[in-house]
PDB file of C-alpha atoms in Angstrom:
ATOM      1  CA  MET A  11      12.798  -5.978 -15.602  1.00  0.00           C
ATOM      2  CA  SER A  12       9.046  -6.488 -15.702  1.00  0.00           C
ATOM      3  CA  ARG A  13       8.609  -4.124 -18.667  1.00  0.00           C
ATOM      4  CA  LYS A  14       5.917  -2.340 -16.676  1.00  0.00           C
ATOM      5  CA  PRO A  15       6.141   1.158 -15.220  1.00  0.00           C
ATOM      6  CA  VAL A  16       7.358   1.248 -11.627  1.00  0.00           C
ATOM      7  CA  THR A  17       5.123   3.042  -9.170  1.00  0.00           C
ATOM      8  CA  VAL A  18       5.877   3.952  -5.596  1.00  0.00           C
ATOM      9  CA  LYS A  19       3.394   3.875  -2.740  1.00  0.00           C
ATOM     10  CA  THR A  20       4.564   5.575   0.412  1.00  0.00           C
ATOM     11  CA  GLU A  21       3.715   3.692   3.593  1.00  0.00           C
ATOM     12  CA  SER A  22       5.157   6.282   5.959  1.00  0.00           C
ATOM     13  CA  GLN A  23       7.280   9.388   5.818  1.00  0.00           C
ATOM     14  CA  TYR A  24       8.289  11.731   8.589  1.00  0.00           C
ATOM     15  CA  ILE A  25      11.187  13.879   9.732  1.00  0.00           C
ATOM     16  CA  VAL A  26      13.204  12.906  12.795  1.00  0.00           C
ATOM     17  CA  LYS A  27      16.051  14.621  14.597  1.00  0.00           C
ATOM     18  CA  ALA A  28      19.263  12.601  14.387  1.00  0.00           C
ATOM     19  CA  ASP A  29      20.218  10.960  17.647  1.00  0.00           C
ATOM     20  CA  ARG A  30      23.802   9.815  18.208  1.00  0.00           C
ATOM     21  CA  GLU A  31      23.295   6.540  16.314  1.00  0.00           C
ATOM     22  CA  LEU A  32      21.671   8.185  13.272  1.00  0.00           C
ATOM     23  CA  ALA A  33      24.238  10.976  13.288  1.00  0.00           C
ATOM     24  CA  GLU A  34      27.078   8.425  13.150  1.00  0.00           C
ATOM     25  CA  LEU A  35      25.327   6.337  10.479  1.00  0.00           C
ATOM     26  CA  LEU A  36      24.788   9.335   8.194  1.00  0.00           C
ATOM     27  CA  GLY A  37      27.800  11.465   9.142  1.00  0.00           C
ATOM     28  CA  VAL A  38      25.756  14.438  10.349  1.00  0.00           C
ATOM     29  CA  GLU A  39      25.485  16.431  13.563  1.00  0.00           C
ATOM     30  CA  GLU A  40      23.116  15.245  16.257  1.00  0.00           C
ATOM     31  CA  GLY A  41      19.815  17.075  15.880  1.00  0.00           C
ATOM     32  CA  SER A  42      20.029  17.259  12.080  1.00  0.00           C
ATOM     33  CA  GLU A  43      16.726  16.727  10.273  1.00  0.00           C
ATOM     34  CA  ILE A  44      16.467  13.275   8.701  1.00  0.00           C
ATOM     35  CA  ASN A  45      13.713  12.198   6.326  1.00  0.00           C
ATOM     36  CA  ASN A  46      12.587   8.667   7.265  1.00  0.00           C
ATOM     37  CA  ARG A  47      10.644   7.143   4.362  1.00  0.00           C
ATOM     38  CA  THR A  48       9.203   3.656   3.851  1.00  0.00           C
ATOM     39  CA  VAL A  49       7.777   2.686   0.463  1.00  0.00           C
ATOM     40  CA  ARG A  50       6.693  -0.252  -1.662  1.00  0.00           C
ATOM     41  CA  LEU A  51       7.665  -0.376  -5.341  1.00  0.00           C
ATOM     42  CA  TYR A  52       5.161  -1.935  -7.713  1.00  0.00           C
ATOM     43  CA  ALA A  53       5.320  -3.112 -11.316  1.00  0.00           C
ATOM     44  CA  GLY A  54       1.700  -3.290 -12.343  1.00  0.00           C
ATOM     45  CA  ASP A  55      -0.199  -4.641  -9.333  1.00  0.00           C
ATOM     46  CA  THR A  56       2.748  -6.643  -7.972  1.00  0.00           C
ATOM     47  CA  VAL A  57       4.988  -5.456  -5.138  1.00  0.00           C
ATOM     48  CA  PHE A  58       8.617  -6.145  -6.000  1.00  0.00           C
ATOM     49  CA  VAL A  59      10.470  -4.136  -3.350  1.00  0.00           C
ATOM     50  CA  HIS A  60       9.906  -2.851   0.170  1.00  0.00           C
ATOM     51  CA  ALA A  61      12.358  -0.035   0.922  1.00  0.00           C
ATOM     52  CA  LYS A  62      13.304   2.231   3.796  1.00  0.00           C
ATOM     53  CA  SER A  63      15.464   5.313   3.359  1.00  0.00           C
ATOM     54  CA  LEU A  64      17.067   7.782   5.741  1.00  0.00           C
ATOM     55  CA  SER A  65      18.098  11.076   4.136  1.00  0.00           C
ATOM     56  CA  PRO A  66      19.805  14.069   5.763  1.00  0.00           C
ATOM     57  CA  LEU A  67      17.754  16.964   4.407  1.00  0.00           C
ATOM     58  CA  GLU A  68      20.639  19.450   4.767  1.00  0.00           C
ATOM     59  CA  ARG A  69      22.555  17.658   1.998  1.00  0.00           C
ATOM     60  CA  MET A  70      19.865  17.920  -0.663  1.00  0.00           C
ATOM     61  CA  PRO A  71      19.057  20.683  -3.085  1.00  0.00           C
ATOM     62  CA  GLN A  72      15.669  22.207  -2.174  1.00  0.00           C
ATOM     63  CA  THR A  73      13.962  20.866  -5.319  1.00  0.00           C
ATOM     64  CA  MET A  74      15.151  17.364  -4.470  1.00  0.00           C
ATOM     65  CA  ARG A  75      13.816  17.690  -0.914  1.00  0.00           C
ATOM     66  CA  ASP A  76      10.485  18.831  -2.294  1.00  0.00           C
ATOM     67  CA  GLN A  77      10.222  15.838  -4.625  1.00  0.00           C
ATOM     68  CA  LEU A  78      11.209  13.403  -1.898  1.00  0.00           C
ATOM     69  CA  MET A  79       8.754  14.847   0.608  1.00  0.00           C
ATOM     70  CA  ARG A  80       5.723  15.439  -1.613  1.00  0.00           C
ATOM     71  CA  ALA A  81       5.568  12.756  -4.241  1.00  0.00           C
ATOM     72  CA  ASP A  82       5.653   9.025  -4.720  1.00  0.00           C
ATOM     73  CA  ILE A  83       8.714   9.143  -6.965  1.00  0.00           C
ATOM     74  CA  PRO A  84      11.418   6.449  -6.934  1.00  0.00           C
ATOM     75  CA  ILE A  85      14.693   7.726  -5.455  1.00  0.00           C
ATOM     76  CA  GLY A  86      16.614   6.662  -8.570  1.00  0.00           C
ATOM     77  CA  ARG A  87      14.380   8.876 -10.702  1.00  0.00           C
ATOM     78  CA  ILE A  88      14.845  11.811  -8.297  1.00  0.00           C
ATOM     79  CA  LEU A  89      18.636  11.424  -8.490  1.00  0.00           C
ATOM     80  CA  ARG A  90      18.578  11.279 -12.317  1.00  0.00           C
ATOM     81  CA  THR A  91      16.388  14.378 -12.477  1.00  0.00           C
ATOM     82  CA  HIS A  92      18.980  16.342 -10.513  1.00  0.00           C
ATOM     83  CA  ASN A  93      22.001  14.962 -12.393  1.00  0.00           C
ATOM     84  CA  LEU A  94      23.855  14.290  -9.162  1.00  0.00           C
ATOM     85  CA  GLU A  95      27.033  12.287  -9.478  1.00  0.00           C
ATOM     86  CA  THR A  96      26.666   9.564  -6.852  1.00  0.00           C
ATOM     87  CA  ARG A  97      27.992   6.175  -5.900  1.00  0.00           C
ATOM     88  CA  ARG A  98      26.514   3.334  -3.904  1.00  0.00           C
ATOM     89  CA  ASP A  99      28.554   1.878  -1.057  1.00  0.00           C
ATOM     90  CA  MET A 100      27.243  -1.576  -0.136  1.00  0.00           C
ATOM     91  CA  VAL A 101      26.836  -2.071   3.610  1.00  0.00           C
ATOM     92  CA  GLU A 102      25.104  -5.442   3.948  1.00  0.00           C
ATOM     93  CA  LEU A 103      23.556  -8.173   1.823  1.00  0.00           C
ATOM     94  CA  GLU A 104      21.701 -11.064   3.435  1.00  0.00           C
ATOM     95  CA  ILE A 105      18.815 -13.493   3.112  1.00  0.00           C
ATOM     96  CA  LEU A 106      16.242 -13.188   5.878  1.00  0.00           C
ATOM     97  CA  GLU A 107      13.559 -15.695   6.752  1.00  0.00           C
ATOM     98  CA  GLY A 108      10.382 -15.318   8.770  1.00  0.00           C
ATOM     99  CA  GLU A 109      10.245 -11.527   8.352  1.00  0.00           C
ATOM    100  CA  PRO A 110       6.768  -9.984   8.126  1.00  0.00           C
ATOM    101  CA  THR A 111       7.754  -7.751   5.176  1.00  0.00           C
ATOM    102  CA  PHE A 112       6.356 -10.156   2.577  1.00  0.00           C
ATOM    103  CA  ASP A 113       4.140 -12.339   4.797  1.00  0.00           C
ATOM    104  CA  GLY A 114       7.040 -14.429   6.055  1.00  0.00           C
ATOM    105  CA  ILE A 115       8.462 -15.625   2.731  1.00  0.00           C
ATOM    106  CA  PRO A 116      12.284 -15.415   2.485  1.00  0.00           C
ATOM    107  CA  ILE A 117      13.666 -12.071   1.365  1.00  0.00           C
ATOM    108  CA  LEU A 118      16.915 -10.731   0.009  1.00  0.00           C
ATOM    109  CA  SER A 119      17.850  -7.658   2.023  1.00  0.00           C
ATOM    110  CA  ARG A 120      20.453  -5.199   0.822  1.00  0.00           C
ATOM    111  CA  THR A 121      21.593  -2.095   2.615  1.00  0.00           C
ATOM    112  CA  TYR A 122      23.709   0.593   1.001  1.00  0.00           C
ATOM    113  CA  LYS A 123      24.576   4.261   1.196  1.00  0.00           C
ATOM    114  CA  ILE A 124      24.224   6.680  -1.684  1.00  0.00           C
ATOM    115  CA  VAL A 125      27.226   8.995  -1.490  1.00  0.00           C
ATOM    116  CA  HIS A 126      27.524  12.430  -3.116  1.00  0.00           C
ATOM    117  CA  ASN A 127      30.613  14.645  -2.709  1.00  0.00           C
ATOM    118  CA  ASN A 128      32.010  12.099  -0.224  1.00  0.00           C
ATOM    119  CA  HIS A 129      29.017  12.532   2.107  1.00  0.00           C
ATOM    120  CA  VAL A 130      26.103  10.189   2.720  1.00  0.00           C
ATOM    121  CA  LEU A 131      23.118  11.510   0.811  1.00  0.00           C
ATOM    122  CA  MET A 132      20.898   8.530   1.667  1.00  0.00           C
ATOM    123  CA  TRP A 133      20.973   5.262   3.589  1.00  0.00           C
ATOM    124  CA  ILE A 134      18.719   2.656   1.980  1.00  0.00           C
ATOM    125  CA  ASN A 135      17.532  -0.825   2.895  1.00  0.00           C
ATOM    126  CA  GLU A 136      15.684  -2.713   0.152  1.00  0.00           C
ATOM    127  CA  ARG A 137      13.911  -6.025   0.634  1.00  0.00           C
ATOM    128  CA  PHE A 138      13.106  -8.291  -2.289  1.00  0.00           C
ATOM    129  CA  PRO A 139      10.840 -11.325  -1.907  1.00  0.00           C
ATOM    130  CA  ILE A 140      12.384 -14.604  -3.019  1.00  0.00           C
ATOM    131  CA  ASP A 141       9.550 -16.189  -4.956  1.00  0.00           C
ATOM    132  CA  ALA A 142       8.026 -16.725  -8.400  1.00  0.00           C
ATOM    133  CA  ARG A 143       7.295 -13.039  -9.080  1.00  0.00           C
ATOM    134  CA  TRP A 144      10.870 -12.783 -10.466  1.00  0.00           C
ATOM    135  CA  LYS A 145      10.222 -15.339 -13.227  1.00  0.00           C
ATOM    136  CA  LEU A 146       9.611 -12.657 -15.808  1.00  0.00           C
TER     137      LEU A 146
END
């Protein structure tokens, strides 16, 4: 949309063991390894998206895991690289106010699951600031 290359800057990334709540959310066994990743997506010097993803590592090809864990690559680009047939199941869409994500300005928050072979490959929450940066 901005006609500038999108870059990803990882804020945090670590592996957790799925507790009951995560296991139910992602449809995996308790104790499964889950990649928990938080990033900001930039176009030029401007942050357009703050995103968190939860990904069951057991459901990914090894090369995809490696890309996700080692590099600041957008998830959409990783999926295209691996030619995985996926769908996005929308979970929630809402406007939030007073959140610290973008210094308290209102944000559009969307949560969805990326599904591959009828299993959750990723759970994603994206937050978009509602301000003038979208007047492109």
